[in-house]
Short mmCIF file of C-alpha atoms and ligand atoms in Angstrom, two decimals:
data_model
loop_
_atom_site.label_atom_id
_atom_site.label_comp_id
_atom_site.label_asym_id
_atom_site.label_seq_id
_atom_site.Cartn_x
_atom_site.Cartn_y
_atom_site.Cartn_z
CA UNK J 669 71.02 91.79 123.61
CA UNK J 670 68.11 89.57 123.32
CA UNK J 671 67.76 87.61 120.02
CA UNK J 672 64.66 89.34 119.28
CA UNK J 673 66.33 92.96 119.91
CA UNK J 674 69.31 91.81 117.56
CA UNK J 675 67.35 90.80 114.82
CA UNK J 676 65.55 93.91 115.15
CA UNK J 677 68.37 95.84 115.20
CA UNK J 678 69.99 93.73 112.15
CA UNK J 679 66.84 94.78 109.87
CA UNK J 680 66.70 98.10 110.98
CA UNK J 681 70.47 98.45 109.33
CA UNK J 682 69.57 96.44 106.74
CA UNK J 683 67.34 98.86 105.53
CA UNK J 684 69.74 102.28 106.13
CA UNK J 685 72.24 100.20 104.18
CA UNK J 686 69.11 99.47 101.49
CA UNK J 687 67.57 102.92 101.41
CA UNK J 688 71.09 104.25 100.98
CA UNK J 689 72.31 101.89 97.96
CA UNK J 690 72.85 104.01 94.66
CA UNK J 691 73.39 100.58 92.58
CA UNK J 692 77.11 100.35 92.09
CA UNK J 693 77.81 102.14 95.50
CA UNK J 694 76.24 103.90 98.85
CA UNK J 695 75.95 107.25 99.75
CA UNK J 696 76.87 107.91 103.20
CA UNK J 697 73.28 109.46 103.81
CA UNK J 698 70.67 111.39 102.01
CA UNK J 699 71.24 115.31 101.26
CA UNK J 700 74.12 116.13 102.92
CA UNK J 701 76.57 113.17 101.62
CA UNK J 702 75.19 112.36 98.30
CA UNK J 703 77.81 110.53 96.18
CA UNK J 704 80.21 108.04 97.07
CA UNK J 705 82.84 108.16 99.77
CA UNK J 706 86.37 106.47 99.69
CA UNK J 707 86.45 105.48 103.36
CA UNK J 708 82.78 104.78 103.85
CA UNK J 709 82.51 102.18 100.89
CA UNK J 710 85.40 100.62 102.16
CA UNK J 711 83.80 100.29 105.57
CA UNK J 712 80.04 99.90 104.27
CA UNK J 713 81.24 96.86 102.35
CA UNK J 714 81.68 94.88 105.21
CA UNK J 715 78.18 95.62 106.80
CA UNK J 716 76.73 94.94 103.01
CA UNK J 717 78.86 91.23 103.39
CA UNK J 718 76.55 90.29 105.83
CA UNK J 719 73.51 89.90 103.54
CA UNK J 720 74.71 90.20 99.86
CA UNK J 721 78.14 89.59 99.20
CA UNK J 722 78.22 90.40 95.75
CA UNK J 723 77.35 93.16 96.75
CA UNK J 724 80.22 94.21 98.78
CA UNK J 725 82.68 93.47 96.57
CA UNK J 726 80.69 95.57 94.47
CA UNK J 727 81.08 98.84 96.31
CA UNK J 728 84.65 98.48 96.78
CA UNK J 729 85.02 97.74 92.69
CA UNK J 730 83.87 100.59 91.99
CA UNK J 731 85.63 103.10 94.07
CA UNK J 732 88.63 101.25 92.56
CA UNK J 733 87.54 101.95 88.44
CA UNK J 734 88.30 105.79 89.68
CA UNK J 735 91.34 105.57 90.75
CA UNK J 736 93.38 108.28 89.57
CA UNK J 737 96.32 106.85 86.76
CA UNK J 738 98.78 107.81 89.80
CA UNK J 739 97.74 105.73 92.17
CA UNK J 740 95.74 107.93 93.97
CA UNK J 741 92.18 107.06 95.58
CA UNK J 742 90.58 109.91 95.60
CA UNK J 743 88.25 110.71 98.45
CA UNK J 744 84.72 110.92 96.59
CA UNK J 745 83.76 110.19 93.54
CA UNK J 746 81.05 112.61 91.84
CA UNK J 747 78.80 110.01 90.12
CA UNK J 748 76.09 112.56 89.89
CA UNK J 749 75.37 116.25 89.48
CA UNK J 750 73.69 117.80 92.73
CA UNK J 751 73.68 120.93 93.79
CA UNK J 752 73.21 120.10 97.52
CA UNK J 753 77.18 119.32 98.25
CA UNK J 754 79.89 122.40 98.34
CA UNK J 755 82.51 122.13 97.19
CA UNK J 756 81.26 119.81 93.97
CA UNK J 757 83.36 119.25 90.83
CA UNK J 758 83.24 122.25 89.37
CA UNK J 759 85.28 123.59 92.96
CA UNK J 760 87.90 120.64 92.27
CA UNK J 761 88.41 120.47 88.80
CA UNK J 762 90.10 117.33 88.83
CA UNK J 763 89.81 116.52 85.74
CA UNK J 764 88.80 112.96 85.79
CA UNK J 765 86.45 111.65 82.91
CA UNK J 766 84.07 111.24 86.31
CA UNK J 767 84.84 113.68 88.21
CA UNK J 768 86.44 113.34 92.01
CA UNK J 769 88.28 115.54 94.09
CA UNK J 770 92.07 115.68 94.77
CA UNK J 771 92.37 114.10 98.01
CA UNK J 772 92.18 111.04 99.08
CA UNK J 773 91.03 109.43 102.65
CA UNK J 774 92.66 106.44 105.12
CA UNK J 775 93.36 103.27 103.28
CA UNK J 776 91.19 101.05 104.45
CA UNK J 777 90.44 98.50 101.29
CA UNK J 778 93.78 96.53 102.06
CA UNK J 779 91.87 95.74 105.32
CA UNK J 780 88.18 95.39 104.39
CA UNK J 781 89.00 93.39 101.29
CA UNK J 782 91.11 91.29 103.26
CA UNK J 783 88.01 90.70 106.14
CA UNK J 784 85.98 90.02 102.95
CA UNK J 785 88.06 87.60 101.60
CA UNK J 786 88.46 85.78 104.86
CA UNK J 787 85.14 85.34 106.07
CA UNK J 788 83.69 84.71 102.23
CA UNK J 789 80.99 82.05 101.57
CA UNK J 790 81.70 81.67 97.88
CA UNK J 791 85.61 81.25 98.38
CA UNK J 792 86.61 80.66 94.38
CA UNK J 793 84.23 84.32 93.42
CA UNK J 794 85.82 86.14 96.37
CA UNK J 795 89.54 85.05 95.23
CA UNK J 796 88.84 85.97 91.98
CA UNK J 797 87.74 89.61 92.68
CA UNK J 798 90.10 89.82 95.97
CA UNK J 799 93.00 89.20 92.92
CA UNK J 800 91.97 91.85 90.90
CA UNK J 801 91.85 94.24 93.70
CA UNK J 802 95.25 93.32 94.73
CA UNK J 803 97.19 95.40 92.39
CA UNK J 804 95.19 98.48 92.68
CA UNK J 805 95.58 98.56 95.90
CA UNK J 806 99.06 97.97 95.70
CA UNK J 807 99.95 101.01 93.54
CA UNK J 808 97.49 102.77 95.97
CA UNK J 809 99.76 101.60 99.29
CA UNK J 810 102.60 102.75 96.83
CA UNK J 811 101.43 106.07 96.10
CA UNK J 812 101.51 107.38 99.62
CA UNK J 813 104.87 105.73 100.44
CA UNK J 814 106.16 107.71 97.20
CA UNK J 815 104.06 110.91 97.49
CA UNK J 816 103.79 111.91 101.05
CA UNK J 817 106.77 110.21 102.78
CA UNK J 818 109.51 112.27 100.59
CA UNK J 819 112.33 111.70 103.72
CA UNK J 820 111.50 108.00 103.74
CA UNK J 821 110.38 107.76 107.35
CA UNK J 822 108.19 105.48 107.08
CA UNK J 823 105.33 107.55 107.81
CA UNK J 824 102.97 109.58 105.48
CA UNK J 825 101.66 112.69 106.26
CA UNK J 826 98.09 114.16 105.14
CA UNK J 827 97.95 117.78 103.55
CA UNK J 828 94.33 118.26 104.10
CA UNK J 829 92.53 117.60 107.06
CA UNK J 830 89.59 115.98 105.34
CA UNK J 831 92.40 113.57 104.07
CA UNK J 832 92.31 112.10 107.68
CA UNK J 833 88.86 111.63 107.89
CA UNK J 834 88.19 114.00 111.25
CA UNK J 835 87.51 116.99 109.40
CA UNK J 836 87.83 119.59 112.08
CA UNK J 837 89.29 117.37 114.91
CA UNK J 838 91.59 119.73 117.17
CA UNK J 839 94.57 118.16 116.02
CA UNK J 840 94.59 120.67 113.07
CA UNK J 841 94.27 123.53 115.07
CA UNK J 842 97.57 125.07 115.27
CA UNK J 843 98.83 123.77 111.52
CA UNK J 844 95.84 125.44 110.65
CA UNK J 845 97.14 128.88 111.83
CA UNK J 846 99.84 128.42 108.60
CA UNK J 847 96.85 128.35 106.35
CA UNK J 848 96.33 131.68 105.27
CA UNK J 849 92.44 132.44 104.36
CA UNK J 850 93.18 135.54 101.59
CA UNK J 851 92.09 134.89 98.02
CA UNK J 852 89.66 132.21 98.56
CA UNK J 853 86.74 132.37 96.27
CA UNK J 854 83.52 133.01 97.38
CA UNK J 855 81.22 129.93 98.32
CA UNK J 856 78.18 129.20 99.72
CA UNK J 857 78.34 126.20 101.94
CA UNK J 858 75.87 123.42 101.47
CA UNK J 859 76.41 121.32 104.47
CA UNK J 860 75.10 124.03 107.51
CA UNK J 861 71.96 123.86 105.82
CA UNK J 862 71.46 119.91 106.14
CA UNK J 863 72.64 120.11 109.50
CA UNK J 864 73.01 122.45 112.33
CA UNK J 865 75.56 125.22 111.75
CA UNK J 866 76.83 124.88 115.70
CA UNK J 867 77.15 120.85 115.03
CA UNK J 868 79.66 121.44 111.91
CA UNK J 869 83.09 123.18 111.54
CA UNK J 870 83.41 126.72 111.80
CA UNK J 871 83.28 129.73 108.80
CA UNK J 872 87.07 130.18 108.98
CA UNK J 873 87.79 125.98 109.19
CA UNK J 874 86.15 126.52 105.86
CA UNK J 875 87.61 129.47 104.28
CA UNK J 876 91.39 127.15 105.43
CA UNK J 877 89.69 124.19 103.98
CA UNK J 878 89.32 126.12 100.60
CA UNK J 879 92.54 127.83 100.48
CA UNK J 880 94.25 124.31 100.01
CA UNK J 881 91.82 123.13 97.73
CA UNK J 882 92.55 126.21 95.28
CA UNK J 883 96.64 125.56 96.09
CA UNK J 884 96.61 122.42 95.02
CA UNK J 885 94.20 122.81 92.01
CA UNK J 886 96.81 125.78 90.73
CA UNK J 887 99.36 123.01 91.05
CA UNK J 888 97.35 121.17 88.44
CA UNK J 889 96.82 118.15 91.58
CA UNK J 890 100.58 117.08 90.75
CA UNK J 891 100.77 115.06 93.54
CA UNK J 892 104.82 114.71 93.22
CA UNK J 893 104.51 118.86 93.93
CA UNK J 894 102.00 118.69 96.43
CA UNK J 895 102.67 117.79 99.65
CA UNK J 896 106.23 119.85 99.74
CA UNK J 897 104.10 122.95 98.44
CA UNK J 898 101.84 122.71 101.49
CA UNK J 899 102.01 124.40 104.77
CA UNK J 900 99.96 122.10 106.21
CA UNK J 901 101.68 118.26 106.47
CA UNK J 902 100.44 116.51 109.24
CA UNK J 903 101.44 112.85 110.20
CA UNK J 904 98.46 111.69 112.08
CA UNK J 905 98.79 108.43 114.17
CA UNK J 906 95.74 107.42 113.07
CA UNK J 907 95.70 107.43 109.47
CA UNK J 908 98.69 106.01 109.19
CA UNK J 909 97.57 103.10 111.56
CA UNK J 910 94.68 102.48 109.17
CA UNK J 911 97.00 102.67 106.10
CA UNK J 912 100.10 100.59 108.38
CA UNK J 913 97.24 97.92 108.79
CA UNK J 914 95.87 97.40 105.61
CA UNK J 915 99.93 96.95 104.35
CA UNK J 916 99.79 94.10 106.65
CA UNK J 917 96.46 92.44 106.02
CA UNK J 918 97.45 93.16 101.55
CA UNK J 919 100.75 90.86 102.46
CA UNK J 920 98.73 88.06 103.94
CA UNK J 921 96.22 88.14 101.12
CA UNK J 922 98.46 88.16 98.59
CA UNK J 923 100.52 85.54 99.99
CA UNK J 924 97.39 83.63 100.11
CA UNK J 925 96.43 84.17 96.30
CA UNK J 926 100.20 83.95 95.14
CA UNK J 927 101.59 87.07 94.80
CA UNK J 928 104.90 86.74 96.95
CA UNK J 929 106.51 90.06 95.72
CA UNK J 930 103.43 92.08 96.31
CA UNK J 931 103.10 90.48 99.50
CA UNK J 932 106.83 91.27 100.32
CA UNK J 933 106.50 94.93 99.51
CA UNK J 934 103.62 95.35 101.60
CA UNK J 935 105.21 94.02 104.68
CA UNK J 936 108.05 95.53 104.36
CA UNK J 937 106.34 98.75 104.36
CA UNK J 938 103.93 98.12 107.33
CA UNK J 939 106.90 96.39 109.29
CA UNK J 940 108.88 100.17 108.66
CA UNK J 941 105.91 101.79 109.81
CA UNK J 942 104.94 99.97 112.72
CA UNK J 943 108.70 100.95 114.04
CA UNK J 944 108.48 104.35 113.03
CA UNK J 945 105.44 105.13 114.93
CA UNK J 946 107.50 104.85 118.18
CA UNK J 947 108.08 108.52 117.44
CA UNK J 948 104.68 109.06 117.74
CA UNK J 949 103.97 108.04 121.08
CA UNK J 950 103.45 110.11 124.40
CA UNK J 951 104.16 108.82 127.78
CA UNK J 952 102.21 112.01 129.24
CA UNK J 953 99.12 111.47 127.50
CA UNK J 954 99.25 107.58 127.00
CA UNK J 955 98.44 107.83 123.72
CA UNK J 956 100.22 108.80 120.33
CA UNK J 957 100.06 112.03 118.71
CA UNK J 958 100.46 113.61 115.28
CA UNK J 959 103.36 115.62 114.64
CA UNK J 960 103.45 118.53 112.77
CA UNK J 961 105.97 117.74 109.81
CA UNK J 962 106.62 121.43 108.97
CA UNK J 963 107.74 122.34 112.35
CA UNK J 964 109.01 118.88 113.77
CA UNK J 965 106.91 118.88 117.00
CA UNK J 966 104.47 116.24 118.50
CA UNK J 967 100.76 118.16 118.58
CA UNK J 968 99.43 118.40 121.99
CA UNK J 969 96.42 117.37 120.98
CA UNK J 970 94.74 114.06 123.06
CA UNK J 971 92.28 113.11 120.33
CA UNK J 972 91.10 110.06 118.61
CA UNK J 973 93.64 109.82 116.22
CA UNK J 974 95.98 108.60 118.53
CA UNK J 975 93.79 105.57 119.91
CA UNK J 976 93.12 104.70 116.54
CA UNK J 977 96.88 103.67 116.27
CA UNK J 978 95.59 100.42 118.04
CA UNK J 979 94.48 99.17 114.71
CA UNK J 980 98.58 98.67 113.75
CA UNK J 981 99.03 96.00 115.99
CA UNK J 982 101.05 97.89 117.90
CA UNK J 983 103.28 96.38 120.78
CA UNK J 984 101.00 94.72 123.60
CA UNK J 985 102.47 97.31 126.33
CA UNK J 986 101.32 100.15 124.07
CA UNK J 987 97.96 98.80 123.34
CA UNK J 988 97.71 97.90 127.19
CA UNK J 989 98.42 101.85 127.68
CA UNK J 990 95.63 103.14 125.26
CA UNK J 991 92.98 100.72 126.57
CA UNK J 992 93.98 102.47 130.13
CA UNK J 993 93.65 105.91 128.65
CA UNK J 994 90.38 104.65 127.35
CA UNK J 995 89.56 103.47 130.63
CA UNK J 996 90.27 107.17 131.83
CA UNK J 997 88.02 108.66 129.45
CA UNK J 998 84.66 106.43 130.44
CA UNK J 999 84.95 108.31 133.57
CA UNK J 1000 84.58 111.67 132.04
CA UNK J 1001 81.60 110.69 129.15
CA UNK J 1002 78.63 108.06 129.66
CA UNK J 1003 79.74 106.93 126.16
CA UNK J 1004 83.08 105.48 124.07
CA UNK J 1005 84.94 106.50 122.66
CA UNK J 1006 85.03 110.03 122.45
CA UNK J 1007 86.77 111.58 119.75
CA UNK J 1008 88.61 114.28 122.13
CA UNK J 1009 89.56 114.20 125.65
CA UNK J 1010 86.43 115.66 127.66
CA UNK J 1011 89.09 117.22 130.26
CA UNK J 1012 90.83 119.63 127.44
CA UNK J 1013 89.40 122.85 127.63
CA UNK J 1014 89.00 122.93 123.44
CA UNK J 1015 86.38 120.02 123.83
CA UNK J 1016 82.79 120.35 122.28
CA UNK J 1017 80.91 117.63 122.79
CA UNK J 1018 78.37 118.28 120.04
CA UNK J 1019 80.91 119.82 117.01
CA UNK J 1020 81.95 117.17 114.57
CA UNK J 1021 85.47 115.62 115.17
CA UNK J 1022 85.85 117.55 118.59
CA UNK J 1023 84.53 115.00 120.57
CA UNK J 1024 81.65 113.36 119.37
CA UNK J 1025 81.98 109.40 119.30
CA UNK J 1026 81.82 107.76 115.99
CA UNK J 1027 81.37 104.45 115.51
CA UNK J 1028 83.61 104.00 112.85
CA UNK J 1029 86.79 104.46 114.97
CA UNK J 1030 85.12 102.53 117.80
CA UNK J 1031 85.57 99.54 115.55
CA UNK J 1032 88.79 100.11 114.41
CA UNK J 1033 89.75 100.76 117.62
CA UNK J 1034 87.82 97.81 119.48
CA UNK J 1035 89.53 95.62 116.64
CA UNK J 1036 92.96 96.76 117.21
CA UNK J 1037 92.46 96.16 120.78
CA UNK J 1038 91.17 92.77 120.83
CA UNK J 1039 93.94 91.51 118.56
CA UNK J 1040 96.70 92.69 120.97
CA UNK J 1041 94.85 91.25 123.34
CA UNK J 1042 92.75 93.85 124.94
CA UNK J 1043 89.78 91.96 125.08
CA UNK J 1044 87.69 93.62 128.18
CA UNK J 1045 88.08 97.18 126.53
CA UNK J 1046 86.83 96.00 122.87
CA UNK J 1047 83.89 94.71 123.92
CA UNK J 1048 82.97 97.49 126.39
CA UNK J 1049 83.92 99.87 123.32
CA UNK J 1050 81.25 97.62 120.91
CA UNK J 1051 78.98 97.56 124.07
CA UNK J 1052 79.24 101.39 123.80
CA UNK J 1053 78.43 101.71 120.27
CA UNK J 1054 75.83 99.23 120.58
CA UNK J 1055 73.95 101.07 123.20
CA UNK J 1056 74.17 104.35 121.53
CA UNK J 1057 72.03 102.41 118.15
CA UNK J 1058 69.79 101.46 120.48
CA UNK J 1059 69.27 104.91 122.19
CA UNK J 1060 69.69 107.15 119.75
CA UNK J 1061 69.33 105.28 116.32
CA UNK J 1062 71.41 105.29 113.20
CA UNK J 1063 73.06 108.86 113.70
CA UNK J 1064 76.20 109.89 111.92
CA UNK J 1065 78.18 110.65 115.41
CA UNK J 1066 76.72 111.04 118.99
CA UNK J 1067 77.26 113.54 122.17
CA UNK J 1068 79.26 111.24 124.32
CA UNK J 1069 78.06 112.94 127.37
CA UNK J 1070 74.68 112.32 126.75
CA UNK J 1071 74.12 110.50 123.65
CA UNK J 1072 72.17 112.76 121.63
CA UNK J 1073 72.35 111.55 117.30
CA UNK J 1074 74.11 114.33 115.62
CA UNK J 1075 74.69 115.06 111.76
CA UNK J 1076 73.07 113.59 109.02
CA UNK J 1077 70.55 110.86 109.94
CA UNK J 1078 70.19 106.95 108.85
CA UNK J 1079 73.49 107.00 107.97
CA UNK J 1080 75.33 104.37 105.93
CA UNK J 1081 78.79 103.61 107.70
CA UNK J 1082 76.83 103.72 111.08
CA UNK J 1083 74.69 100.65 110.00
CA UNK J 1084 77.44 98.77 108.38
CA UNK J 1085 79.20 98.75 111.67
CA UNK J 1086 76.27 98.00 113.52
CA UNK J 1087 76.18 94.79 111.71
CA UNK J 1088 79.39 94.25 112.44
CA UNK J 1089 79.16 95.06 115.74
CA UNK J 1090 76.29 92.61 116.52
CA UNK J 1091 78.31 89.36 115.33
CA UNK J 1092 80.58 90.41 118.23
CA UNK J 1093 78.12 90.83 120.46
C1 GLC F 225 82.60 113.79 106.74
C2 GLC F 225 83.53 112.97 107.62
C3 GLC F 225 84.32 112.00 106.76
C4 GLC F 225 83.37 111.14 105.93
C5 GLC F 225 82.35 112.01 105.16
C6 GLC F 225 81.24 111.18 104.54
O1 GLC F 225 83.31 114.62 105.88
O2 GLC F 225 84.37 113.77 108.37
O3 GLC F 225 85.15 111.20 107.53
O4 GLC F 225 84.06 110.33 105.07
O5 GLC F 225 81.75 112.95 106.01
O6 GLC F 225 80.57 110.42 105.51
#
């Protein structure tokens, strides 16, 4: 990239990141994402380090004064009424003096906070706020160990698939058949009239994604009832490589700022989960996979979720695996990464989470990858992403056979990583 095409590229974020900025936090984009995200503040923050840094620490703050008394992040937070989002709080009933929903999304913070703190030009402000952070997102690392690892295994599992943050990705598929679809309420969606109805998950992905919104909310959102009450539990390589990841990066931090036994706990659980995704893994598909909890079986389901495991620092062979299968995978689409092998039949290159590249996971993957080592494959992976910006703009995902922007325009998270992105560049 040219200095004059980065800088270009650098305001052009800038202002998505701007336009998007509700004050205390970001929506992801205008209309059909308008409050505040768990994941996407997490990740926006470190595209908003890059010119206000205040700022960051800002957006991650206050996703943090919501956090449920359980520990619990939840997965948005309703700062204002609008009408243009289904389901909205009166759907969830949370209960929360501002109201959120009942799920939460991957645990990033321990990661982004930790990137924050590191690469901070006002050291003594960052430590200060990194430190009060700590604890919350402690009892938030705590939570899921406690509430959705019951057998101690060292691996949490997800009851909803817009917990994992691939809403309709084809790993859900065949949990999803245990779902039933009777006795959901009737809705109107929101989100196929923002964006195109063949783009978005289908009318019966919906009616599934209801029916365990209304189970938990007749369970009162216990969360010590919920996840054994669920037919769907699904331990996705992914999210737990996210969550495995910011355990690790919490224990250096906190080591750092002086909190030994915080800093213990967290290692010890990323250290149990970093061994325990070995049961994840598939020689076949050179890759991991989720496993269905309720039945005990792998998924065979080549999807994002398990290249995203790269972000665990997992062992150098495995990593040298993925960024093979990754390898495989620029042969069949002109762009990384996408989010489901082209080859499997249930592709779509345009629908959501069923293959689509998002940029997000690029960097968490590209990331991953360079720290084990991987270095050619990360920066053809941030190549990728870069040269989709510059085709096809600040989209919310992208056709990865040829490019097209999909979803919601000038999208937040897009342009955080973009900034991001560019540094490495
Ligand atoms: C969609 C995505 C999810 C994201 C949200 C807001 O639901 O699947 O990952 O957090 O939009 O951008």
């Amino acid at each position: 990239m040219t200095t004059l095409k980065k800088q270009d590229v650098i305001d052009r974020a800038v202002e998505v990141l701007k336009e998007n900025d509700r004050g205390v936090y970001t929506v992801p984009t205008k209309g059909l994402y308008p409050f505040q995200w768990n994941w996407d503040s997490c990740l926006t923050a470190l595209g908003q380090r890059h010119f206000d840094e205040d700022r960051a620490w800002v957006e991650i703050e206050t996703l943090f004064q919501h956090q449920w008394p359980d520990g619990m992040v939840p997965h948005i937070i309703f700062h204002v009424y609008d009408d243009g989002y289904f389901p909205g709080p009166d759907v969830w009933k949370s209960g929360r003096p501002t109201p959120t929903s009942g799920i939460t999304q991957p645990a990033v913070a321990g990661f982004a906070v930790r990137r924050l703190y590191d690469n901070a030009r006002n050291k003594q402000a960052a430590a200060r706020r990194a430190r009060a952070l700590l604890p919350k997102i402690d009892a938030w690392h705590r939570w899921f160990y406690e509430n959705r690892d019951p057998q101690k295994e060292g691996l949490v599992a997800i009851i909803h698939p817009w917990e994992a943050g691939r809403d309709n990705s084809i790993d859900w598929d065949e949990a999803f058949e245990r779902v039933p679809t009777h006795g959901v309420e009737p809705y109107v969606r929101r989100d196929t009239q923002h964006a195109d109805p063949k783009h978005r998950p289908t009318k019966e992905q919906y009616d599934r994604y209801l029916w365990l919104l209304q189970h938990f909310r007749s369970l009162d959102w216990n969360n010590s009832k919920l996840h054994d009450a669920s037919p769907f539990q699904v331990v996705d390589p992914g999210f737990n490589a996210i969550l495995i990841r910011s355990c690790a990066d919490l224990a250096v931090l906190a080591t750092e700022l002086g909190e030994p036994a915080l800093a213990q706990a967290n290692r010890d659980r990323s250290e149990k989960g970093q061994e325990a995704m070995e049961k994840l893994w598939s020689e076949e598909h050179g890759q991991y996979l989720c496993l269905d909890r309720v039945i005990g079986k792998l998924i065979d389901s080549a999807s994002i979720g398990g290249l995203l495991a790269a972000f665990c620092a997992v062992p150098k062979a495995r990593a040298e695996v993925i960024s093979n299968t990754i390898g495989k995978l620029a042969e069949k689409a002109r762009f990384l990464v996408p989010s489901h092998d082209p080859a499997d039949p249930r592709f779509d290159a345009k629908r959501y989470w069923r293959g689509p590249c998002w940029l997000v996971v690029n960097y968490m993957i590209a990331d991953g990858l360079a720290v084990a080592g991987q270095t050619a494959m990360a920066e053809r992976i941030t190549q990728s992403s870069l040269d989709l910006i510059a085709e096809s703009g600040f989209a919310e995902y992208y056709d990865p056979l040829d490019g097209e922007p999909l979803g919601g325009g000038r999208f937040t998270w897009t342009a955080a990583m973009v900034l991001e992105f560019v540094q490495a560049a």
